[in-house]
Short mmCIF file of C-alpha atoms in Angstrom, two decimals:
data_model
loop_
_atom_site.label_atom_id
_atom_site.label_comp_id
_atom_site.label_asym_id
_atom_site.label_seq_id
_atom_site.Cartn_x
_atom_site.Cartn_y
_atom_site.Cartn_z
CA ALA A 25 64.02 120.23 242.42
CA GLN A 26 65.05 116.98 244.05
CA SER A 27 62.87 115.25 246.60
CA VAL A 28 63.17 112.16 248.76
CA SER A 29 60.40 109.89 250.01
CA GLN A 30 60.60 107.39 252.83
CA HIS A 31 57.53 105.26 252.79
CA ASN A 32 57.47 104.02 256.34
CA HIS A 33 57.22 106.53 259.11
CA HIS A 34 57.31 104.03 261.94
CA VAL A 35 58.57 100.45 262.07
CA ILE A 36 58.34 98.18 265.06
CA LEU A 37 60.08 94.79 265.04
CA SER A 38 61.68 92.29 267.35
CA GLU A 39 65.33 91.56 267.82
CA ALA A 40 66.81 89.28 265.15
CA ALA A 41 64.18 90.30 262.62
CA SER A 42 65.28 91.66 259.29
CA LEU A 43 64.87 95.30 258.48
CA GLU A 44 64.30 97.02 255.16
CA LEU A 45 63.56 100.75 254.86
CA GLY A 46 62.43 102.16 251.59
CA CYS A 47 63.83 105.34 250.00
CA ASN A 48 62.94 106.79 246.65
CA TYR A 49 64.22 110.00 245.19
CA SER A 50 63.13 112.30 242.44
CA TYR A 51 65.90 113.85 240.41
CA GLY A 52 66.82 113.49 236.77
CA GLY A 53 70.57 113.79 237.04
CA THR A 54 73.37 111.97 238.74
CA VAL A 55 73.01 111.79 242.48
CA ASN A 56 74.94 110.91 245.59
CA LEU A 57 72.94 108.94 248.11
CA PHE A 58 73.27 108.68 251.90
CA TRP A 59 71.64 107.06 254.90
CA TYR A 60 72.02 108.84 258.21
CA VAL A 61 70.92 107.60 261.64
CA GLN A 62 69.95 109.48 264.74
CA TYR A 63 70.02 107.43 267.94
CA PRO A 64 67.99 108.72 270.88
CA GLY A 65 69.69 111.80 272.32
CA GLN A 66 72.47 111.74 269.77
CA HIS A 67 73.25 113.70 266.62
CA LEU A 68 72.97 112.56 263.04
CA GLN A 69 75.66 110.07 262.01
CA LEU A 70 76.46 108.60 258.62
CA LEU A 71 75.55 104.96 258.13
CA LEU A 72 76.60 104.64 254.52
CA LYS A 73 76.90 106.50 251.26
CA TYR A 74 76.90 105.81 247.54
CA PHE A 75 78.69 107.87 244.92
CA SER A 76 79.61 105.49 242.15
CA GLY A 77 80.67 101.91 241.45
CA ASP A 78 79.14 98.87 243.08
CA PRO A 79 75.45 99.65 243.69
CA LEU A 80 75.48 97.48 246.83
CA VAL A 81 77.02 99.55 249.59
CA LYS A 82 78.02 98.28 252.96
CA GLY A 83 78.03 100.58 255.97
CA ILE A 84 78.62 100.50 259.69
CA LYS A 85 76.86 98.18 262.18
CA GLY A 86 75.95 95.58 259.56
CA PHE A 87 73.81 97.91 257.40
CA GLU A 88 73.79 97.84 253.62
CA ALA A 89 71.89 99.63 250.91
CA GLU A 90 71.31 98.99 247.27
CA PHE A 91 71.11 101.69 244.67
CA ILE A 92 68.70 100.75 241.87
CA LYS A 93 68.95 103.52 239.30
CA SER A 94 65.99 102.32 237.21
CA LYS A 95 63.73 102.54 240.29
CA PHE A 96 65.28 105.71 241.74
CA SER A 97 65.61 103.78 244.94
CA PHE A 98 68.20 103.39 247.71
CA ASN A 99 66.72 100.96 250.24
CA LEU A 100 68.44 100.23 253.53
CA ARG A 101 68.71 96.74 254.87
CA LYS A 102 69.92 94.83 257.89
CA PRO A 103 69.52 91.06 258.11
CA SER A 104 69.21 90.87 261.88
CA VAL A 105 68.49 93.93 264.06
CA GLN A 106 69.42 94.51 267.65
CA TRP A 107 67.71 96.54 270.34
CA SER A 108 70.50 99.11 269.89
CA ASP A 109 69.32 99.81 266.33
CA THR A 110 66.35 101.69 267.75
CA ALA A 111 66.72 105.08 266.13
CA GLU A 112 65.42 107.36 263.44
CA TYR A 113 66.80 106.73 259.95
CA PHE A 114 67.06 109.36 257.23
CA CYS A 115 67.70 108.91 253.55
CA ALA A 116 69.34 111.84 251.78
CA VAL A 117 70.33 112.86 248.28
CA ASN A 118 72.49 115.49 246.80
CA ALA A 119 72.92 116.23 243.13
CA ALA A 120 76.36 115.20 242.00
CA ALA A 121 76.96 118.72 241.00
CA GLY A 122 75.82 120.20 244.24
CA ASN A 123 76.39 119.89 247.94
CA LYS A 124 73.24 120.53 249.92
CA LEU A 125 71.47 117.42 251.14
CA THR A 126 67.77 116.83 250.63
CA PHE A 127 66.38 114.54 253.27
CA GLY A 128 63.46 112.20 253.42
CA GLY A 129 60.96 112.49 256.24
CA GLY A 130 62.73 109.87 258.35
CA THR A 131 61.67 106.47 259.65
CA ARG A 132 61.46 105.79 263.34
CA VAL A 133 62.53 102.20 264.10
CA LEU A 134 61.77 100.58 267.39
CA VAL A 135 63.38 97.24 268.06
CA LYS A 136 61.76 95.35 270.91
CA PRO A 137 64.12 93.21 273.05
CA GLY B 27 89.45 114.60 266.83
CA ALA B 28 86.80 117.11 267.86
CA GLY B 29 83.56 117.03 265.98
CA VAL B 30 81.23 119.89 265.04
CA SER B 31 80.14 121.82 268.07
CA GLN B 32 77.13 124.10 268.41
CA SER B 33 76.01 126.54 271.07
CA PRO B 34 73.82 127.01 272.90
CA SER B 35 72.36 123.52 273.08
CA ASN B 36 68.98 124.94 274.05
CA LYS B 37 67.57 128.45 273.57
CA VAL B 38 64.21 129.68 274.76
CA THR B 39 63.20 133.08 273.55
CA GLU B 40 60.14 135.29 273.32
CA LYS B 41 58.41 136.01 270.11
CA GLY B 42 59.89 139.08 268.45
CA LYS B 43 63.38 138.74 269.95
CA ASP B 44 66.52 138.12 267.91
CA VAL B 45 68.62 135.03 268.42
CA GLU B 46 72.13 133.97 267.39
CA LEU B 47 73.18 130.37 267.05
CA ARG B 48 76.83 129.40 266.72
CA CYS B 49 78.60 126.58 264.95
CA ASP B 50 82.22 125.54 265.19
CA PRO B 51 83.02 123.19 262.30
CA ILE B 52 85.63 120.44 262.28
CA SER B 53 89.07 121.95 261.88
CA GLY B 54 90.15 122.11 258.31
CA HIS B 55 86.65 121.70 256.85
CA THR B 56 86.01 124.38 254.25
CA ALA B 57 82.33 123.61 253.71
CA LEU B 58 79.72 124.49 256.31
CA TYR B 59 75.98 123.88 256.20
CA TRP B 60 72.97 124.87 258.30
CA TYR B 61 69.88 122.77 258.35
CA ARG B 62 66.64 122.92 260.35
CA GLN B 63 64.79 119.98 261.79
CA SER B 64 61.16 120.64 262.74
CA LEU B 65 58.14 118.47 263.34
CA GLY B 66 56.20 119.66 260.40
CA GLN B 67 58.91 120.05 257.87
CA GLY B 68 61.47 117.40 258.63
CA LEU B 69 65.09 118.19 257.87
CA GLU B 70 65.51 121.22 255.59
CA PHE B 71 68.60 122.83 254.10
CA LEU B 72 69.05 126.50 255.01
CA ILE B 73 72.41 127.82 253.82
CA TYR B 74 75.82 126.57 252.63
CA PHE B 75 79.29 128.17 252.80
CA GLN B 76 82.23 126.95 250.80
CA GLY B 77 85.59 128.64 251.29
CA ASN B 78 85.53 132.22 250.00
CA SER B 79 82.69 131.66 247.58
CA ALA B 80 79.36 133.43 247.91
CA PRO B 81 77.11 131.37 250.17
CA ASP B 82 74.18 129.37 248.80
CA LYS B 83 71.26 130.98 250.66
CA SER B 84 68.54 129.26 248.67
CA GLY B 85 67.12 127.48 251.69
CA LEU B 86 66.56 130.47 253.99
CA PRO B 87 62.82 130.69 254.68
CA SER B 88 62.62 134.42 255.00
CA ASP B 89 64.69 137.59 255.17
CA ARG B 90 64.59 137.31 258.97
CA PHE B 91 67.20 134.60 258.63
CA SER B 92 70.82 135.37 257.93
CA ALA B 93 74.16 133.69 258.48
CA GLU B 94 77.78 134.60 258.29
CA ARG B 95 81.03 132.75 258.45
CA THR B 96 83.97 134.63 259.79
CA GLY B 97 87.53 133.75 258.85
CA GLY B 98 86.37 130.63 257.10
CA SER B 99 85.64 128.88 260.37
CA VAL B 100 83.01 129.73 262.89
CA SER B 101 79.54 130.50 261.63
CA THR B 102 76.61 132.33 263.22
CA LEU B 103 73.01 131.90 262.21
CA THR B 104 70.86 134.86 263.18
CA ILE B 105 67.11 134.91 263.31
CA GLN B 106 65.53 138.30 263.71
CA ARG B 107 62.09 138.98 265.18
CA THR B 108 61.54 135.32 265.97
CA GLN B 109 58.22 133.70 265.35
CA GLN B 110 56.71 130.60 266.91
CA GLU B 111 57.12 128.72 263.66
CA ASP B 112 60.86 129.21 263.98
CA SER B 113 60.90 126.70 266.84
CA ALA B 114 63.03 123.79 265.69
CA VAL B 115 66.38 122.15 266.08
CA TYR B 116 69.01 123.99 264.07
CA LEU B 117 71.74 121.66 262.88
CA CYS B 118 75.16 122.64 261.57
CA ALA B 119 77.34 120.29 259.45
CA SER B 120 80.79 120.58 257.92
CA SER B 121 82.78 118.73 255.31
CA SER B 122 85.85 119.07 253.18
CA GLU B 123 85.58 120.78 249.80
CA ASP B 124 85.24 117.40 248.07
CA ARG B 125 81.63 116.92 247.04
CA THR B 126 81.91 113.19 247.83
CA ASP B 127 82.90 113.85 251.44
CA THR B 128 80.56 113.07 254.22
CA GLN B 129 78.82 115.98 256.00
CA TYR B 130 79.46 115.64 259.74
CA PHE B 131 76.68 117.00 261.90
CA GLY B 132 76.74 118.74 265.24
CA PRO B 133 74.38 118.11 268.10
CA GLY B 134 72.12 120.95 267.19
CA THR B 135 70.56 123.91 269.00
CA ARG B 136 66.99 123.42 270.08
CA LEU B 137 65.21 126.78 269.71
CA THR B 138 61.89 127.36 271.36
CA VAL B 139 60.01 130.53 270.66
CA LEU B 140 57.30 131.29 273.18
#
């Protein structure tokens, strides 16, 4: 069975700081990888996704993530955060042969103005 | 265009009652998913429908949970004899049949079992 770990449950940082959220997955086969974000009071939205090709994926709002197959990781980064990036971030995986998403536990990010 | 919609947005029920939660997927999406978001368990897959294929029910936590999808569009998740541990936000998502397509999530139904 596949599983996803997000190491940080809560992150607090100031505006303009850099952000990196860790995500590791456990699955032996080919996977598709996602980062979703849930802003306060809003529903889950896709930030970015990786299926194949360039392991450095760029998403919306200046976010990017790098797939490192040897480390089973898909870390999310943003060079300079804004107060509006305050949200909960979820890493998710599905097996390339399947459809259901397996989510990590989420990381709550608070950006102080 | 319209996104995934869910109703009701909030549901409070008494232990032992049955509840029905509704999901309207994005028009044209053949795949529909139900997930549950709870404090103790995070986001969990419940059930997946794809076209006319048999649904993947592997995530349903007990036989009190069932779901159907009529006409390949609207889906209803039914929880019978609700328990307090069923309290959670129930999320619906839809996508095209392409496995690489994004799953688009609805706003969820917050279920509280008293």
